[in-house]
Amino acid sequence: MNTEVLILVMWVCSVWYPQLVTSQRCRDGYELSPEFVCVDTDECETYGDPALITALCGSYTLCHNVPGSYYCTCQQGYVSPSGTTNFTQRTECEDINECQSVPCGSNATCHNTKGGFRCECDKGFVSNTGTPSFNTTMNYCKDRDECESSPCGSNETCHNTEGSFHCTFDPGSASRNNTTNHSEGKIAL
């Protein structure tokens, strides 16, 4: 083959081949790549902006790409009104009230939050990690030993009780009103 024919063939291929290939159609969920190959359309990446994902899937959702398609799920702490786990139609996921399942255990108060919950230990109790609140079922509230902070006066003995404490006067000492013990908040003079 001579050089002129080769150049003519290359020119024809460069002009006409892309037009022939670009007329190729990919099935739904796929798009033509620059290499003229059908590749998966990542709908989640296409709509990567959270506002656009909300437009595609709905509020409080996550988008999951699969070959040729996508599906949506509710974020943790949310559920679809229909109860379906995976969906492709726009769905407004609703907050789950985790407090209905009593995740905090005893001696704590549960507060539902958007997508979760928060537990606060009742007065006289502290979480097993020492924090005033927690949001996991791995934690729990235990009695706080108020006597560790020496709340009683001199000539008194502190007695820790479940969720509280009380003070008793040592033998031979007496209070102004002749009582022998008192509870939290009352200190003998």
PDB file of C-alpha atoms in Angstrom:
ATOM      1  CA  MET A   1       0.000   0.000   0.000  1.00  0.00           C
ATOM      2  CA  ASN A   2       1.374   3.359  -0.891  1.00  0.00           C
ATOM      3  CA  THR A   3       1.599   6.305   1.473  1.00  0.00           C
ATOM      4  CA  GLU A   4      -1.177   8.327  -0.172  1.00  0.00           C
ATOM      5  CA  VAL A   5      -3.688   5.503   0.166  1.00  0.00           C
ATOM      6  CA  LEU A   6      -2.686   4.932   3.774  1.00  0.00           C
ATOM      7  CA  ILE A   7      -3.160   8.623   4.591  1.00  0.00           C
ATOM      8  CA  LEU A   8      -6.553   8.599   2.850  1.00  0.00           C
ATOM      9  CA  VAL A   9      -7.661   5.513   4.842  1.00  0.00           C
ATOM     10  CA  MET A  10      -6.508   7.113   8.101  1.00  0.00           C
ATOM     11  CA  TRP A  11      -8.380  10.346   7.265  1.00  0.00           C
ATOM     12  CA  VAL A  12     -11.586   8.493   6.386  1.00  0.00           C
ATOM     13  CA  CYS A  13     -11.345   6.474   9.614  1.00  0.00           C
ATOM     14  CA  SER A  14     -10.712   9.561  11.744  1.00  0.00           C
ATOM     15  CA  VAL A  15     -13.660  11.427  10.217  1.00  0.00           C
ATOM     16  CA  TRP A  16     -16.220   8.689   9.699  1.00  0.00           C
ATOM     17  CA  TYR A  17     -15.467   6.058  12.387  1.00  0.00           C
ATOM     18  CA  PRO A  18     -16.401   8.276  15.400  1.00  0.00           C
ATOM     19  CA  GLN A  19     -19.651   9.177  13.677  1.00  0.00           C
ATOM     20  CA  LEU A  20     -20.417   5.514  13.122  1.00  0.00           C
ATOM     21  CA  VAL A  21     -19.492   4.600  16.684  1.00  0.00           C
ATOM     22  CA  THR A  22     -21.270   7.544  18.302  1.00  0.00           C
ATOM     23  CA  SER A  23     -24.494   6.427  16.727  1.00  0.00           C
ATOM     24  CA  GLN A  24     -24.119   3.362  18.936  1.00  0.00           C
ATOM     25  CA  ARG A  25     -26.708   3.357  21.688  1.00  0.00           C
ATOM     26  CA  CYS A  26     -26.053   2.081  25.190  1.00  0.00           C
ATOM     27  CA  ARG A  27     -28.831   0.492  27.174  1.00  0.00           C
ATOM     28  CA  ASP A  28     -30.387   2.398  30.088  1.00  0.00           C
ATOM     29  CA  GLY A  29     -27.985   2.966  32.969  1.00  0.00           C
ATOM     30  CA  TYR A  30     -24.935   2.990  30.685  1.00  0.00           C
ATOM     31  CA  GLU A  31     -23.222   5.715  28.678  1.00  0.00           C
ATOM     32  CA  LEU A  32     -20.676   5.805  25.872  1.00  0.00           C
ATOM     33  CA  SER A  33     -17.118   6.438  27.084  1.00  0.00           C
ATOM     34  CA  PRO A  34     -14.494   8.427  25.135  1.00  0.00           C
ATOM     35  CA  GLU A  35     -13.140   5.032  24.082  1.00  0.00           C
ATOM     36  CA  PHE A  36     -16.557   4.267  22.519  1.00  0.00           C
ATOM     37  CA  VAL A  37     -17.390   1.580  25.057  1.00  0.00           C
ATOM     38  CA  CYS A  38     -20.629   1.438  27.046  1.00  0.00           C
ATOM     39  CA  VAL A  39     -19.832   1.951  30.733  1.00  0.00           C
ATOM     40  CA  ASP A  40     -22.021   2.137  33.812  1.00  0.00           C
ATOM     41  CA  THR A  41     -23.520   5.542  34.563  1.00  0.00           C
ATOM     42  CA  ASP A  42     -22.893   6.258  38.224  1.00  0.00           C
ATOM     43  CA  GLU A  43     -26.164   8.006  39.005  1.00  0.00           C
ATOM     44  CA  CYS A  44     -24.989   8.693  42.546  1.00  0.00           C
ATOM     45  CA  GLU A  45     -21.817  10.417  41.316  1.00  0.00           C
ATOM     46  CA  THR A  46     -23.767  12.294  38.650  1.00  0.00           C
ATOM     47  CA  TYR A  47     -25.979  13.615  41.419  1.00  0.00           C
ATOM     48  CA  GLY A  48     -23.072  13.878  43.928  1.00  0.00           C
ATOM     49  CA  ASP A  49     -24.322  17.188  45.309  1.00  0.00           C
ATOM     50  CA  PRO A  50     -26.408  16.432  48.456  1.00  0.00           C
ATOM     51  CA  ALA A  51     -29.209  18.664  47.173  1.00  0.00           C
ATOM     52  CA  LEU A  52     -29.338  16.696  43.908  1.00  0.00           C
ATOM     53  CA  ILE A  53     -29.223  13.351  45.744  1.00  0.00           C
ATOM     54  CA  THR A  54     -32.210  14.585  47.767  1.00  0.00           C
ATOM     55  CA  ALA A  55     -33.939  15.392  44.463  1.00  0.00           C
ATOM     56  CA  LEU A  56     -33.157  11.873  43.182  1.00  0.00           C
ATOM     57  CA  CYS A  57     -33.771   9.783  46.326  1.00  0.00           C
ATOM     58  CA  GLY A  58     -35.550  12.030  48.857  1.00  0.00           C
ATOM     59  CA  SER A  59     -34.769  13.475  52.282  1.00  0.00           C
ATOM     60  CA  TYR A  60     -32.427  11.646  54.707  1.00  0.00           C
ATOM     61  CA  THR A  61     -31.362   9.095  52.084  1.00  0.00           C
ATOM     62  CA  LEU A  62     -28.197   7.499  50.739  1.00  0.00           C
ATOM     63  CA  CYS A  63     -27.617   6.679  47.062  1.00  0.00           C
ATOM     64  CA  HIS A  64     -25.994   3.358  46.038  1.00  0.00           C
ATOM     65  CA  ASN A  65     -24.754   2.765  42.496  1.00  0.00           C
ATOM     66  CA  VAL A  66     -25.035  -0.715  40.962  1.00  0.00           C
ATOM     67  CA  PRO A  67     -24.171  -1.749  37.366  1.00  0.00           C
ATOM     68  CA  GLY A  68     -26.758  -0.197  35.089  1.00  0.00           C
ATOM     69  CA  SER A  69     -28.842   1.317  37.863  1.00  0.00           C
ATOM     70  CA  TYR A  70     -28.945   2.648  41.434  1.00  0.00           C
ATOM     71  CA  TYR A  71     -31.017   2.311  44.564  1.00  0.00           C
ATOM     72  CA  CYS A  72     -31.601   4.439  47.626  1.00  0.00           C
ATOM     73  CA  THR A  73     -31.773   3.629  51.336  1.00  0.00           C
ATOM     74  CA  CYS A  74     -32.691   5.704  54.346  1.00  0.00           C
ATOM     75  CA  GLN A  75     -29.861   7.111  56.458  1.00  0.00           C
ATOM     76  CA  GLN A  76     -29.213   5.486  59.835  1.00  0.00           C
ATOM     77  CA  GLY A  77     -31.934   6.489  62.281  1.00  0.00           C
ATOM     78  CA  TYR A  78     -34.552   6.926  59.522  1.00  0.00           C
ATOM     79  CA  VAL A  79     -37.082   4.631  57.853  1.00  0.00           C
ATOM     80  CA  SER A  80     -39.199   4.864  54.713  1.00  0.00           C
ATOM     81  CA  PRO A  81     -42.927   5.351  55.346  1.00  0.00           C
ATOM     82  CA  SER A  82     -43.689   2.191  53.349  1.00  0.00           C
ATOM     83  CA  GLY A  83     -41.152   0.163  55.335  1.00  0.00           C
ATOM     84  CA  THR A  84     -39.139  -0.756  52.225  1.00  0.00           C
ATOM     85  CA  THR A  85     -35.378  -0.865  52.681  1.00  0.00           C
ATOM     86  CA  ASN A  86     -34.257  -0.285  49.064  1.00  0.00           C
ATOM     87  CA  PHE A  87     -36.114   2.002  46.673  1.00  0.00           C
ATOM     88  CA  THR A  88     -35.590   3.939  43.432  1.00  0.00           C
ATOM     89  CA  GLN A  89     -38.494   6.351  43.667  1.00  0.00           C
ATOM     90  CA  ARG A  90     -38.113   9.552  45.637  1.00  0.00           C
ATOM     91  CA  THR A  91     -39.020   8.792  49.265  1.00  0.00           C
ATOM     92  CA  GLU A  92     -39.129  11.066  52.302  1.00  0.00           C
ATOM     93  CA  CYS A  93     -37.517   9.011  55.065  1.00  0.00           C
ATOM     94  CA  GLU A  94     -38.865   9.651  58.552  1.00  0.00           C
ATOM     95  CA  ASP A  95     -37.043   9.777  61.881  1.00  0.00           C
ATOM     96  CA  ILE A  96     -37.214   6.607  63.995  1.00  0.00           C
ATOM     97  CA  ASN A  97     -38.065   7.272  67.636  1.00  0.00           C
ATOM     98  CA  GLU A  98     -35.384   5.066  69.175  1.00  0.00           C
ATOM     99  CA  CYS A  99     -36.614   5.972  72.669  1.00  0.00           C
ATOM    100  CA  GLN A 100     -39.639   3.696  72.138  1.00  0.00           C
ATOM    101  CA  SER A 101     -37.273   0.718  72.393  1.00  0.00           C
ATOM    102  CA  VAL A 102     -35.822   1.977  75.736  1.00  0.00           C
ATOM    103  CA  PRO A 103     -32.154   2.039  74.608  1.00  0.00           C
ATOM    104  CA  CYS A 104     -30.894   3.892  77.693  1.00  0.00           C
ATOM    105  CA  GLY A 105     -31.738   1.308  80.310  1.00  0.00           C
ATOM    106  CA  SER A 106     -32.791   2.119  83.847  1.00  0.00           C
ATOM    107  CA  ASN A 107     -31.837   5.284  85.739  1.00  0.00           C
ATOM    108  CA  ALA A 108     -31.695   7.309  82.517  1.00  0.00           C
ATOM    109  CA  THR A 109     -33.950   9.486  80.396  1.00  0.00           C
ATOM    110  CA  CYS A 110     -34.019   9.061  76.613  1.00  0.00           C
ATOM    111  CA  HIS A 111     -34.279  12.067  74.285  1.00  0.00           C
ATOM    112  CA  ASN A 112     -35.074  11.381  70.622  1.00  0.00           C
ATOM    113  CA  THR A 113     -32.953  13.400  68.168  1.00  0.00           C
ATOM    114  CA  LYS A 114     -32.987  13.616  64.350  1.00  0.00           C
ATOM    115  CA  GLY A 115     -31.541  10.311  63.213  1.00  0.00           C
ATOM    116  CA  GLY A 116     -30.608   9.134  66.694  1.00  0.00           C
ATOM    117  CA  PHE A 117     -31.108   9.502  70.433  1.00  0.00           C
ATOM    118  CA  ARG A 118     -29.358  10.814  73.537  1.00  0.00           C
ATOM    119  CA  CYS A 119     -29.474   9.310  77.025  1.00  0.00           C
ATOM    120  CA  GLU A 120     -29.032  11.407  80.155  1.00  0.00           C
ATOM    121  CA  CYS A 121     -28.461   9.799  83.514  1.00  0.00           C
ATOM    122  CA  ASP A 122     -30.988  10.634  86.221  1.00  0.00           C
ATOM    123  CA  LYS A 123     -29.936  12.700  89.226  1.00  0.00           C
ATOM    124  CA  GLY A 124     -27.624  10.684  91.459  1.00  0.00           C
ATOM    125  CA  PHE A 125     -26.360   8.522  88.563  1.00  0.00           C
ATOM    126  CA  VAL A 126     -23.507   8.784  86.055  1.00  0.00           C
ATOM    127  CA  SER A 127     -22.744   6.864  82.864  1.00  0.00           C
ATOM    128  CA  ASN A 128     -20.262   4.015  83.040  1.00  0.00           C
ATOM    129  CA  THR A 129     -17.867   6.179  80.983  1.00  0.00           C
ATOM    130  CA  GLY A 130     -18.244   9.164  83.290  1.00  0.00           C
ATOM    131  CA  THR A 131     -19.931  11.366  80.689  1.00  0.00           C
ATOM    132  CA  PRO A 132     -23.222  13.095  81.524  1.00  0.00           C
ATOM    133  CA  SER A 133     -24.938  11.734  78.386  1.00  0.00           C
ATOM    134  CA  PHE A 134     -24.421   9.014  75.775  1.00  0.00           C
ATOM    135  CA  ASN A 135     -26.039   7.676  72.609  1.00  0.00           C
ATOM    136  CA  THR A 136     -25.148   4.017  72.467  1.00  0.00           C
ATOM    137  CA  THR A 137     -26.674   0.930  74.013  1.00  0.00           C
ATOM    138  CA  MET A 138     -23.148  -0.067  75.112  1.00  0.00           C
ATOM    139  CA  ASN A 139     -23.296   2.491  77.942  1.00  0.00           C
ATOM    140  CA  TYR A 140     -25.474   2.529  81.044  1.00  0.00           C
ATOM    141  CA  CYS A 141     -26.085   4.653  84.129  1.00  0.00           C
ATOM    142  CA  LYS A 142     -24.677   3.578  87.471  1.00  0.00           C
ATOM    143  CA  ASP A 143     -24.998   5.019  90.947  1.00  0.00           C
ATOM    144  CA  ARG A 144     -22.797   8.040  91.585  1.00  0.00           C
ATOM    145  CA  ASP A 145     -21.076   7.790  94.953  1.00  0.00           C
ATOM    146  CA  GLU A 146     -21.827  11.249  96.304  1.00  0.00           C
ATOM    147  CA  CYS A 147     -19.797  10.477  99.463  1.00  0.00           C
ATOM    148  CA  GLU A 148     -16.593  10.672  97.392  1.00  0.00           C
ATOM    149  CA  SER A 149     -17.001  14.478  97.296  1.00  0.00           C
ATOM    150  CA  SER A 150     -17.406  14.700 101.119  1.00  0.00           C
ATOM    151  CA  PRO A 151     -20.797  16.429 101.135  1.00  0.00           C
ATOM    152  CA  CYS A 152     -21.363  15.990 104.890  1.00  0.00           C
ATOM    153  CA  GLY A 153     -20.103  18.373 107.528  1.00  0.00           C
ATOM    154  CA  SER A 154     -17.498  17.749 110.220  1.00  0.00           C
ATOM    155  CA  ASN A 155     -18.535  15.179 112.859  1.00  0.00           C
ATOM    156  CA  GLU A 156     -20.761  13.459 110.257  1.00  0.00           C
ATOM    157  CA  THR A 157     -20.573  10.201 108.335  1.00  0.00           C
ATOM    158  CA  CYS A 158     -21.752   9.985 104.716  1.00  0.00           C
ATOM    159  CA  HIS A 159     -23.824   6.978 103.594  1.00  0.00           C
ATOM    160  CA  ASN A 160     -24.181   6.441  99.853  1.00  0.00           C
ATOM    161  CA  THR A 161     -27.572   5.097  98.698  1.00  0.00           C
ATOM    162  CA  GLU A 162     -28.885   4.182  95.252  1.00  0.00           C
ATOM    163  CA  GLY A 163     -29.173   7.546  93.471  1.00  0.00           C
ATOM    164  CA  SER A 164     -28.598   9.625  96.606  1.00  0.00           C
ATOM    165  CA  PHE A 165     -26.876   9.751 100.027  1.00  0.00           C
ATOM    166  CA  HIS A 166     -27.530  10.770 103.601  1.00  0.00           C
ATOM    167  CA  CYS A 167     -25.402  12.005 106.481  1.00  0.00           C
ATOM    168  CA  THR A 168     -25.534  10.895 110.100  1.00  0.00           C
ATOM    169  CA  PHE A 169     -24.014  12.710 113.036  1.00  0.00           C
ATOM    170  CA  ASP A 170     -21.164  10.927 114.739  1.00  0.00           C
ATOM    171  CA  PRO A 171     -21.900   9.624 118.262  1.00  0.00           C
ATOM    172  CA  GLY A 172     -21.629  12.389 120.824  1.00  0.00           C
ATOM    173  CA  SER A 173     -22.373  15.183 118.370  1.00  0.00           C
ATOM    174  CA  ALA A 174     -25.788  16.685 117.839  1.00  0.00           C
ATOM    175  CA  SER A 175     -27.406  19.001 115.380  1.00  0.00           C
ATOM    176  CA  ARG A 176     -29.025  22.295 116.223  1.00  0.00           C
ATOM    177  CA  ASN A 177     -32.493  20.697 115.931  1.00  0.00           C
ATOM    178  CA  ASN A 178     -31.438  17.473 117.731  1.00  0.00           C
ATOM    179  CA  THR A 179     -31.745  15.228 114.617  1.00  0.00           C
ATOM    180  CA  THR A 180     -29.357  12.350 114.170  1.00  0.00           C
ATOM    181  CA  ASN A 181     -29.195  12.330 110.368  1.00  0.00           C
ATOM    182  CA  HIS A 182     -30.045  14.396 107.300  1.00  0.00           C
ATOM    183  CA  SER A 183     -30.184  13.934 103.544  1.00  0.00           C
ATOM    184  CA  GLU A 184     -28.704  15.645 100.518  1.00  0.00           C
ATOM    185  CA  GLY A 185     -28.937  19.426 100.696  1.00  0.00           C
ATOM    186  CA  LYS A 186     -29.161  19.665 104.502  1.00  0.00           C
ATOM    187  CA  ILE A 187     -25.960  20.232 106.389  1.00  0.00           C
ATOM    188  CA  ALA A 188     -25.768  20.418 110.174  1.00  0.00           C
ATOM    189  CA  LEU A 189     -24.190  23.471 111.724  1.00  0.00           C
TER     190      LEU A 189
END
